[in-house]
PDB file of C-alpha atoms in Angstrom:
ATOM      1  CA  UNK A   1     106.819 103.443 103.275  1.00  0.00           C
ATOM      2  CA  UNK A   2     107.687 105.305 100.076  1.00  0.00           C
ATOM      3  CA  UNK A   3     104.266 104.572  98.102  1.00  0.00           C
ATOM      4  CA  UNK A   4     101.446 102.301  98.396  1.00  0.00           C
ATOM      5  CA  UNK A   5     102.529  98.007  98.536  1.00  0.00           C
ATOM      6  CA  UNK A   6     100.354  95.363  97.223  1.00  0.00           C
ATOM      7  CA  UNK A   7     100.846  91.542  97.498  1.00  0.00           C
ATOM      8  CA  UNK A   8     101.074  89.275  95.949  1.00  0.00           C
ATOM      9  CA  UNK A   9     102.005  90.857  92.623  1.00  0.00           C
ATOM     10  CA  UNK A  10     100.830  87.857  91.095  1.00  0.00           C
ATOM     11  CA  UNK A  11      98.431  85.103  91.764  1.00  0.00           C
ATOM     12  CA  UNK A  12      97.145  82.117  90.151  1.00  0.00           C
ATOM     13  CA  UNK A  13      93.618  80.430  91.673  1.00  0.00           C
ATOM     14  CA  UNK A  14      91.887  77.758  90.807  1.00  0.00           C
ATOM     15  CA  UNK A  15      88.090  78.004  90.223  1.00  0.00           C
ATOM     16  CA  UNK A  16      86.818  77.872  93.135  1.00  0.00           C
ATOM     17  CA  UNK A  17      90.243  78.943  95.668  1.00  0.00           C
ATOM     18  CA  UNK A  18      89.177  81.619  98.006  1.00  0.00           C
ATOM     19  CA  UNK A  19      92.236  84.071  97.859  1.00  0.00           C
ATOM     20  CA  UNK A  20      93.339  87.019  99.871  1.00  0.00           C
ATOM     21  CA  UNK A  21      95.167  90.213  98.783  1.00  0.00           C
ATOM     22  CA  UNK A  22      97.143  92.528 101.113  1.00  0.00           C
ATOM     23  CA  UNK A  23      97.557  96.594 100.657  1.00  0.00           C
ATOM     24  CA  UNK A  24     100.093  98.714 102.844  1.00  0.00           C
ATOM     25  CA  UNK A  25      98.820 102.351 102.259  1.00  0.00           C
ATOM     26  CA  UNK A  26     101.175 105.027 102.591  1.00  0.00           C
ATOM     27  CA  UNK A  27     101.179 105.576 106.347  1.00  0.00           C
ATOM     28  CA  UNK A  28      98.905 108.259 107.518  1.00  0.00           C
ATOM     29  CA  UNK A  29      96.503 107.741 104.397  1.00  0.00           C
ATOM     30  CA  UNK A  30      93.005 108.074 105.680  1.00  0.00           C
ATOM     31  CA  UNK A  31      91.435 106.941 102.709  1.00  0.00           C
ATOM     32  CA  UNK A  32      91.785 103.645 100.959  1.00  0.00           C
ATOM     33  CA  UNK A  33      90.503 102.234  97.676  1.00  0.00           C
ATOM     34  CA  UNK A  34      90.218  98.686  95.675  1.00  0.00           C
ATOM     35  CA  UNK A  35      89.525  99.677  92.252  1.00  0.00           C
ATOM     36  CA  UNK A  36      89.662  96.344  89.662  1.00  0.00           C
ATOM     37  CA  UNK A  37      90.888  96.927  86.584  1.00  0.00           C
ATOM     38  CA  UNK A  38      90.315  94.585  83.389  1.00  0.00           C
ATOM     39  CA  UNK A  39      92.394  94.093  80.702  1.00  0.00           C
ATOM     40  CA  UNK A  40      92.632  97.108  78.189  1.00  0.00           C
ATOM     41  CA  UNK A  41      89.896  99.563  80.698  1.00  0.00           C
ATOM     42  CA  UNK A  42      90.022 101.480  83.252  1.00  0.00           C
ATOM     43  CA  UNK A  43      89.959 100.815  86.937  1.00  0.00           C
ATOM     44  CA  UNK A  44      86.648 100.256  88.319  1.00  0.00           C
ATOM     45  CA  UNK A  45      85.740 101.157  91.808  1.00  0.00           C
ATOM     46  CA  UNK A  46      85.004  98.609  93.728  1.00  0.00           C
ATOM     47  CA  UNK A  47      84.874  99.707  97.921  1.00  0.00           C
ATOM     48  CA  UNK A  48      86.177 102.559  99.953  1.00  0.00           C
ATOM     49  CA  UNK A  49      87.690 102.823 103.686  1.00  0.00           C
ATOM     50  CA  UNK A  50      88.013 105.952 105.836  1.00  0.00           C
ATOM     51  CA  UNK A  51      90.257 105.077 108.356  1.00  0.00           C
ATOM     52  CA  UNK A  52      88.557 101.264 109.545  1.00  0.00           C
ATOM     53  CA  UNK A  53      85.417 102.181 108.286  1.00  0.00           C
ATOM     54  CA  UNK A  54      83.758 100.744 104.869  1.00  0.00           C
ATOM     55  CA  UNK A  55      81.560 103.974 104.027  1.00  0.00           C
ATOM     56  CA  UNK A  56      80.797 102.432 100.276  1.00  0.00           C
ATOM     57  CA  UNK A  57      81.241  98.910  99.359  1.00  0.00           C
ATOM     58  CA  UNK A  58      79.018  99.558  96.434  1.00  0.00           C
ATOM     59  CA  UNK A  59      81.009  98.548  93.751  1.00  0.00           C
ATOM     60  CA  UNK A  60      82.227  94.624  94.735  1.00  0.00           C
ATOM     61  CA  UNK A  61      80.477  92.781  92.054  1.00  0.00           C
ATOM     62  CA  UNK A  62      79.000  90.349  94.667  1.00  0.00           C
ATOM     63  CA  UNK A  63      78.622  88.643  98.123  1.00  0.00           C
ATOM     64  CA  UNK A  64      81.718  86.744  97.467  1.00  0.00           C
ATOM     65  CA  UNK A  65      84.190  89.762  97.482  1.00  0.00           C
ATOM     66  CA  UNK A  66      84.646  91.324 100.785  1.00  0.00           C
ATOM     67  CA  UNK A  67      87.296  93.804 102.199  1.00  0.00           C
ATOM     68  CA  UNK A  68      88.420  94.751 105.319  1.00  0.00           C
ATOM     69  CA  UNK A  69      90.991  97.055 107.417  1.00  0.00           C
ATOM     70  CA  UNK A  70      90.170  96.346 111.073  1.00  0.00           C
ATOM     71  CA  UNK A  71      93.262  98.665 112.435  1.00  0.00           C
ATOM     72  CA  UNK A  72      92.569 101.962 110.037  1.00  0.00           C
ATOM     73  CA  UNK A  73      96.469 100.897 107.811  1.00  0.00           C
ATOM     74  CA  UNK A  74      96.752  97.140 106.147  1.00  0.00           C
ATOM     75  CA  UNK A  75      93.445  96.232 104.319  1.00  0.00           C
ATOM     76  CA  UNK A  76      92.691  92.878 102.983  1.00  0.00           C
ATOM     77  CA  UNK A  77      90.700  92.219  99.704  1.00  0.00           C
ATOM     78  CA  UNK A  78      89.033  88.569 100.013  1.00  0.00           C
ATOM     79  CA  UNK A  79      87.377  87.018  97.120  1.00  0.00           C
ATOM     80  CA  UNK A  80      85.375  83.697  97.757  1.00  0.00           C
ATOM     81  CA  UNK A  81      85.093  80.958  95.572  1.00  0.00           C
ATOM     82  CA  UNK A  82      87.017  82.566  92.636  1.00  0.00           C
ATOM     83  CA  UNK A  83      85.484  82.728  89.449  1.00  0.00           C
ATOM     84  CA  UNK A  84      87.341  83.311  86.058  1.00  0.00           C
ATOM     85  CA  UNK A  85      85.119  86.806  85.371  1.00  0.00           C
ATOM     86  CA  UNK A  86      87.348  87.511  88.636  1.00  0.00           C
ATOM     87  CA  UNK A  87      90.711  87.646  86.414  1.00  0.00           C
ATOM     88  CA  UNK A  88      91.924  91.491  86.803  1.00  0.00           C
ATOM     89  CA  UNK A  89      94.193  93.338  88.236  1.00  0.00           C
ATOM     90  CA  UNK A  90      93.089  94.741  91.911  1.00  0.00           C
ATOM     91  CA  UNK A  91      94.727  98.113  92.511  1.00  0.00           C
ATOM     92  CA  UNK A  92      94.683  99.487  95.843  1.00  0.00           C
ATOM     93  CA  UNK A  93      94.841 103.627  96.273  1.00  0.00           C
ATOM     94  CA  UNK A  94      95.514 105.344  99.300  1.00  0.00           C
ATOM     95  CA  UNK A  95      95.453 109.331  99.638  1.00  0.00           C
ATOM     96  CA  UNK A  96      96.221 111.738 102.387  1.00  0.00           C
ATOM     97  CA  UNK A  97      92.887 113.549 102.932  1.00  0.00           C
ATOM     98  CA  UNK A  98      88.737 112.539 102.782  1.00  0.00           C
ATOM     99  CA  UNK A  99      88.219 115.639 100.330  1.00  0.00           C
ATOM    100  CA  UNK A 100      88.759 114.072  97.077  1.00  0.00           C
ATOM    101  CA  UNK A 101      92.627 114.887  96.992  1.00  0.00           C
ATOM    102  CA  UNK A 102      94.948 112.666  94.391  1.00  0.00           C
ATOM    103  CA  UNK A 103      94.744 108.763  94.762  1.00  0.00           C
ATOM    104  CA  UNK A 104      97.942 107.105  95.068  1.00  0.00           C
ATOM    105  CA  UNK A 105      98.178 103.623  93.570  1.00  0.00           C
ATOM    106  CA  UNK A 106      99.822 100.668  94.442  1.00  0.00           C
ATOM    107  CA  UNK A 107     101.643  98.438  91.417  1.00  0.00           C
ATOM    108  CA  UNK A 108      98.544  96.241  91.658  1.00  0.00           C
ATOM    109  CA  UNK A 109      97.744  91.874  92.281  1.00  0.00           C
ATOM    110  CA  UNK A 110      97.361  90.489  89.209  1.00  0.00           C
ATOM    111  CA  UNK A 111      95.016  87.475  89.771  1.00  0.00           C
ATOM    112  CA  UNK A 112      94.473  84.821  86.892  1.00  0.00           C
ATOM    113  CA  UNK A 113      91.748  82.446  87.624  1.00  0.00           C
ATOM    114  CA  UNK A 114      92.069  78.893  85.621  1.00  0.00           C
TER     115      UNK A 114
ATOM    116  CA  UNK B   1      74.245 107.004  81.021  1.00  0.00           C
ATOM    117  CA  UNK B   2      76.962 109.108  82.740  1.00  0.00           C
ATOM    118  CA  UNK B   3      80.056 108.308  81.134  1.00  0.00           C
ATOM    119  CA  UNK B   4      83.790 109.423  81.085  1.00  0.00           C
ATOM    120  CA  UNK B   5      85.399 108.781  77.870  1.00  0.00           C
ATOM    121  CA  UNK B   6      88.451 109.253  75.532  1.00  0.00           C
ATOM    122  CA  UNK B   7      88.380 109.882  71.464  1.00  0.00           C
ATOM    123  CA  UNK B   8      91.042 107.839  70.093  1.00  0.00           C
ATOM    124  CA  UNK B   9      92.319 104.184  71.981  1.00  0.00           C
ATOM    125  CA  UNK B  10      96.075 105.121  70.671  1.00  0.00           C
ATOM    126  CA  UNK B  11      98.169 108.010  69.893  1.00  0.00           C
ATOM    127  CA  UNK B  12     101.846 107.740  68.413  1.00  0.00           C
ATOM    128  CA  UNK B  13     104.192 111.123  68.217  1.00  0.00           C
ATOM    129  CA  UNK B  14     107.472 111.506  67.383  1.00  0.00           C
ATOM    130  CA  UNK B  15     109.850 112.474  70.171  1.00  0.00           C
ATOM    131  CA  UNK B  16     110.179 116.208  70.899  1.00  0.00           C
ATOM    132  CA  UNK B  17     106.690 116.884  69.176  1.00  0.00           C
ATOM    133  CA  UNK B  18     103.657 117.983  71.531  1.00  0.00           C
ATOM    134  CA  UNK B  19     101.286 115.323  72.277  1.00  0.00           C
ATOM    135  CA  UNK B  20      97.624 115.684  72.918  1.00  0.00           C
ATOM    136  CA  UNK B  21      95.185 113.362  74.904  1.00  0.00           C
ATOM    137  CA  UNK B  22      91.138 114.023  74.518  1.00  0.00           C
ATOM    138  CA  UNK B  23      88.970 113.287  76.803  1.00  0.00           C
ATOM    139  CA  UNK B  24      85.156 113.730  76.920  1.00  0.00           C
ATOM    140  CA  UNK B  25      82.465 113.635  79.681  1.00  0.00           C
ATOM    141  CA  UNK B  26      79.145 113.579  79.967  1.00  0.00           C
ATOM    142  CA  UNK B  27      78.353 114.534  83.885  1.00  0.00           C
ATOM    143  CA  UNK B  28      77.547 117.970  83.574  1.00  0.00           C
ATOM    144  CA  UNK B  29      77.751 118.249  87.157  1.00  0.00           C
ATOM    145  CA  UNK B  30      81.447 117.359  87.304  1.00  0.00           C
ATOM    146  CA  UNK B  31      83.819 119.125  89.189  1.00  0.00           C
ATOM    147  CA  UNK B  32      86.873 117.460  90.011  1.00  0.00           C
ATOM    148  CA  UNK B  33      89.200 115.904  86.991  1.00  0.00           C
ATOM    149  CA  UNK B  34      92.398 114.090  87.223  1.00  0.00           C
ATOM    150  CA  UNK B  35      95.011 112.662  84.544  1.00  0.00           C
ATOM    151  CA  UNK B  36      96.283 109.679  85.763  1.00  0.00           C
ATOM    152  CA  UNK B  37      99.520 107.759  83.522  1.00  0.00           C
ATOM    153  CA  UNK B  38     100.093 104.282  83.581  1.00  0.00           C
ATOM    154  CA  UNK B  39     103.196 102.398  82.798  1.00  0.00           C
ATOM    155  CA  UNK B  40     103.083  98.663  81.643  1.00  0.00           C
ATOM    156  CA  UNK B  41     102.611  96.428  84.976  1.00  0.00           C
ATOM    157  CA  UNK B  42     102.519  99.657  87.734  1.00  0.00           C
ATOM    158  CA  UNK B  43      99.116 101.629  88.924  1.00  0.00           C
ATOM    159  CA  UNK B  44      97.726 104.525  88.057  1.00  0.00           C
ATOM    160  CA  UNK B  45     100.264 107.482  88.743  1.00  0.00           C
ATOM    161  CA  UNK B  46      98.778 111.177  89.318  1.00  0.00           C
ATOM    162  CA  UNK B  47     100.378 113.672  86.526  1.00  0.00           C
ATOM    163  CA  UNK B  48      97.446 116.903  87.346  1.00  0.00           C
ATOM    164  CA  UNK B  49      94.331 117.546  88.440  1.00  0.00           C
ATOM    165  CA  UNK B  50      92.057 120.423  87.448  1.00  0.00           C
ATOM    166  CA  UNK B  51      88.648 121.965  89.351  1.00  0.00           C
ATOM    167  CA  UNK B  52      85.662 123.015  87.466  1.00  0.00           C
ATOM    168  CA  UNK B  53      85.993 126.482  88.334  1.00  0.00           C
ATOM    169  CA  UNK B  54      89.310 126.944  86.414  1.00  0.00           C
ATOM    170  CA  UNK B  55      89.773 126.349  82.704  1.00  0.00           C
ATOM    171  CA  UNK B  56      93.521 125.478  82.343  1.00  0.00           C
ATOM    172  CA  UNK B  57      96.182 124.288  84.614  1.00  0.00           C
ATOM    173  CA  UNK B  58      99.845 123.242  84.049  1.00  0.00           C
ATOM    174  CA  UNK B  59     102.362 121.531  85.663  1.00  0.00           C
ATOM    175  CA  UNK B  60     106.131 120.187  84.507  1.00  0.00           C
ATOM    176  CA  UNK B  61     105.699 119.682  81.109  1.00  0.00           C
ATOM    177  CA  UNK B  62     101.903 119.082  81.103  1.00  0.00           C
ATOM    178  CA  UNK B  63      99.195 121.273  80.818  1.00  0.00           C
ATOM    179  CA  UNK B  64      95.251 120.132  81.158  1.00  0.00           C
ATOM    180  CA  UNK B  65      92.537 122.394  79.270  1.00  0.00           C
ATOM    181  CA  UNK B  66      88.500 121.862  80.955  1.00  0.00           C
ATOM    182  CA  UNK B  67      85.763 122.668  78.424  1.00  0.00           C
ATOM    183  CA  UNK B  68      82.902 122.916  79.936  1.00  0.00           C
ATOM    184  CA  UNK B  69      80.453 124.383  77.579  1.00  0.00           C
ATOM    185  CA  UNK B  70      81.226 121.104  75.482  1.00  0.00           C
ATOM    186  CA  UNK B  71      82.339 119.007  78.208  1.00  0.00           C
ATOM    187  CA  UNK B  72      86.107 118.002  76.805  1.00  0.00           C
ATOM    188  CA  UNK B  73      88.996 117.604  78.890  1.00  0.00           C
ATOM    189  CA  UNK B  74      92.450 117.644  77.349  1.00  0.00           C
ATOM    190  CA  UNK B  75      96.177 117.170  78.578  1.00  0.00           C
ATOM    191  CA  UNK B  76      98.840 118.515  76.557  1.00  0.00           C
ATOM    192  CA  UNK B  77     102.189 117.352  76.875  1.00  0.00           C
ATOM    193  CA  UNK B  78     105.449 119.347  75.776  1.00  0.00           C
ATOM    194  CA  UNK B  79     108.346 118.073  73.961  1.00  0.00           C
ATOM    195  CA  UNK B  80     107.428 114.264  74.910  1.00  0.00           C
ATOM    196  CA  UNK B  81     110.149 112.142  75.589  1.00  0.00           C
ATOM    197  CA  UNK B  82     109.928 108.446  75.271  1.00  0.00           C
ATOM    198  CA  UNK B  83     109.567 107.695  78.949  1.00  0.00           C
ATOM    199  CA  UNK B  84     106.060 109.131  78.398  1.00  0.00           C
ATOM    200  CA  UNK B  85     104.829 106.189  76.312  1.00  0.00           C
ATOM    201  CA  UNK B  86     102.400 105.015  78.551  1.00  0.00           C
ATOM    202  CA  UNK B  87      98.348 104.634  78.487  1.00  0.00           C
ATOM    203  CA  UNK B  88      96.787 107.964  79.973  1.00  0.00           C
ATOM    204  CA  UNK B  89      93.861 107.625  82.005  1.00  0.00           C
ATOM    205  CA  UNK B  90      91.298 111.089  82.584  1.00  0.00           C
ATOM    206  CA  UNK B  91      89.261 110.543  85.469  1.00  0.00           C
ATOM    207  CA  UNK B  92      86.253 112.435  86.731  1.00  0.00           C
ATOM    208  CA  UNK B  93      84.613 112.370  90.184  1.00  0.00           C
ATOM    209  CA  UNK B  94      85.138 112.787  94.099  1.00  0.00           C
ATOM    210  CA  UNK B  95      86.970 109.896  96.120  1.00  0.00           C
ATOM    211  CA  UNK B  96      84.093 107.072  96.389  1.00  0.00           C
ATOM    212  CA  UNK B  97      83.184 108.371  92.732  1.00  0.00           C
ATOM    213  CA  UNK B  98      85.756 108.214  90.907  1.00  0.00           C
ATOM    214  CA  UNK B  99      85.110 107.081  86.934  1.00  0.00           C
ATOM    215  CA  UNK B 100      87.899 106.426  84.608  1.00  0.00           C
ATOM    216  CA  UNK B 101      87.704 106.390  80.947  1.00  0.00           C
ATOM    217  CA  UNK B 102      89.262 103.348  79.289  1.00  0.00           C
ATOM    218  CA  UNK B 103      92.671 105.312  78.646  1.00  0.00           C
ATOM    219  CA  UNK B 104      94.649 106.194  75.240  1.00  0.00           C
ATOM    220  CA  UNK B 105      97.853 104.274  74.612  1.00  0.00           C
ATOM    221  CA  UNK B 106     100.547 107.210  73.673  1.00  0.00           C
ATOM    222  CA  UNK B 107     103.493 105.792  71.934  1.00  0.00           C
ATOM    223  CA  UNK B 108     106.587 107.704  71.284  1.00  0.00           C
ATOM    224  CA  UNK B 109     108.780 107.247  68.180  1.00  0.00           C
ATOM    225  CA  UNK B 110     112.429 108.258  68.328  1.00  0.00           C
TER     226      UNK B 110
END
């Protein structure tokens, strides 16, 4: 595709709803990201996927957030038992290379847990 | 602690004037900065990227100074037009490392 997809672009949870977010990369992309970003900062990393590998998951803020890409393309951010610190906007970034070459960034899920 | 950070939260120029977006770091070990724009509602989007072995760098329009004796990063943009209004992110790091500042809002008056 032309750039990186995301969906939903918007979801509501309930406190405690597990929900799942999707991320087409840009095809090819080796690398993919999940950064979250909060209201008014920056994005924060949260894990990173070369090809179907997780080399650094260091950043999800606890056991209930797990990602995945099983096939190396489409990767899946899951967050358990949604919590309302979880409200953010997850933005997924694909880029070309492994060498630290330009991220390319989806529109972003915005996810509002009430 | 190691931080990447911006001087001022907001920045408004008129249209046509040059526009200038600080950014300071404290990693002295950085290499690798990007400038990243961001549009109400869409991601990040790349604008220019600079290595620590050069000290300026420009692109269309936009040119990014690296300071490292005083660790400051800056992006300069000519002439701004209004579709630059946007919050401008400066981001230092490799891939899995990647730290972003907490952006300046750069509003352009016509």
């Amino acid at each position: 595709g032309a750039g990186v997809s995301q969906s939903p672009r918007y979801k509501v949870a309930k406190r405690g709803q597990d929900v799942a977010l999707r991320c087409d990369p840009i095809s090819g992309h080796v690398s993919l990201f999940w950064y979250q970003q909060a209201l008014g900062q920056g994005p924060e990393f949260l894990t990173y996927f070369q090809n179907e590998a997780q080399l650094d998951k260091s950043g999800l803020p606890s056991d209930r957030f797990f990602a995945e890409r099983p096939e190396g393309s489409v990767s899946t951010l899951k967050i358990q038992r949604t919590q309302q610190e979880d409200s953010a906007v997850y933005l997924c970034a694909s880029s070309l290379r492994t060498d630290g070459s330009p991220l390319h960034f989806g529109n972003g899920t915005r996810l509002t847990v009430t | 602690g190691e931080s990447v950070g911006l001087h001022l939260p907001t920045l408004s120029v008129q249209e046509g004037d040059n526009s200038i977006i600080n950014c300071a770091y404290s990693n002295s070990a950085s290499d690798y900065f990007i400038w990243y724009k961001q549009e109400s509602g869409k991601g990040p989007q790349f604008i220019i990227d600079i290595r620590s072995n050069m000290d300026k760098r420009q692109g269309q329009r936009v040119t990014v100074l690296l300071n490292k004796t005083v660790k400051h990063l800056s992006l300069q943009i000519a002439a701004t037009q209004p579709g630059d209004s946007a919050v401008y992110f400066c981001a230092e790091g490799e891939y899995n490392d990647m730290r972003f500042g907490a952006g300046t809002r750069l509003t352009v008056k016509p």
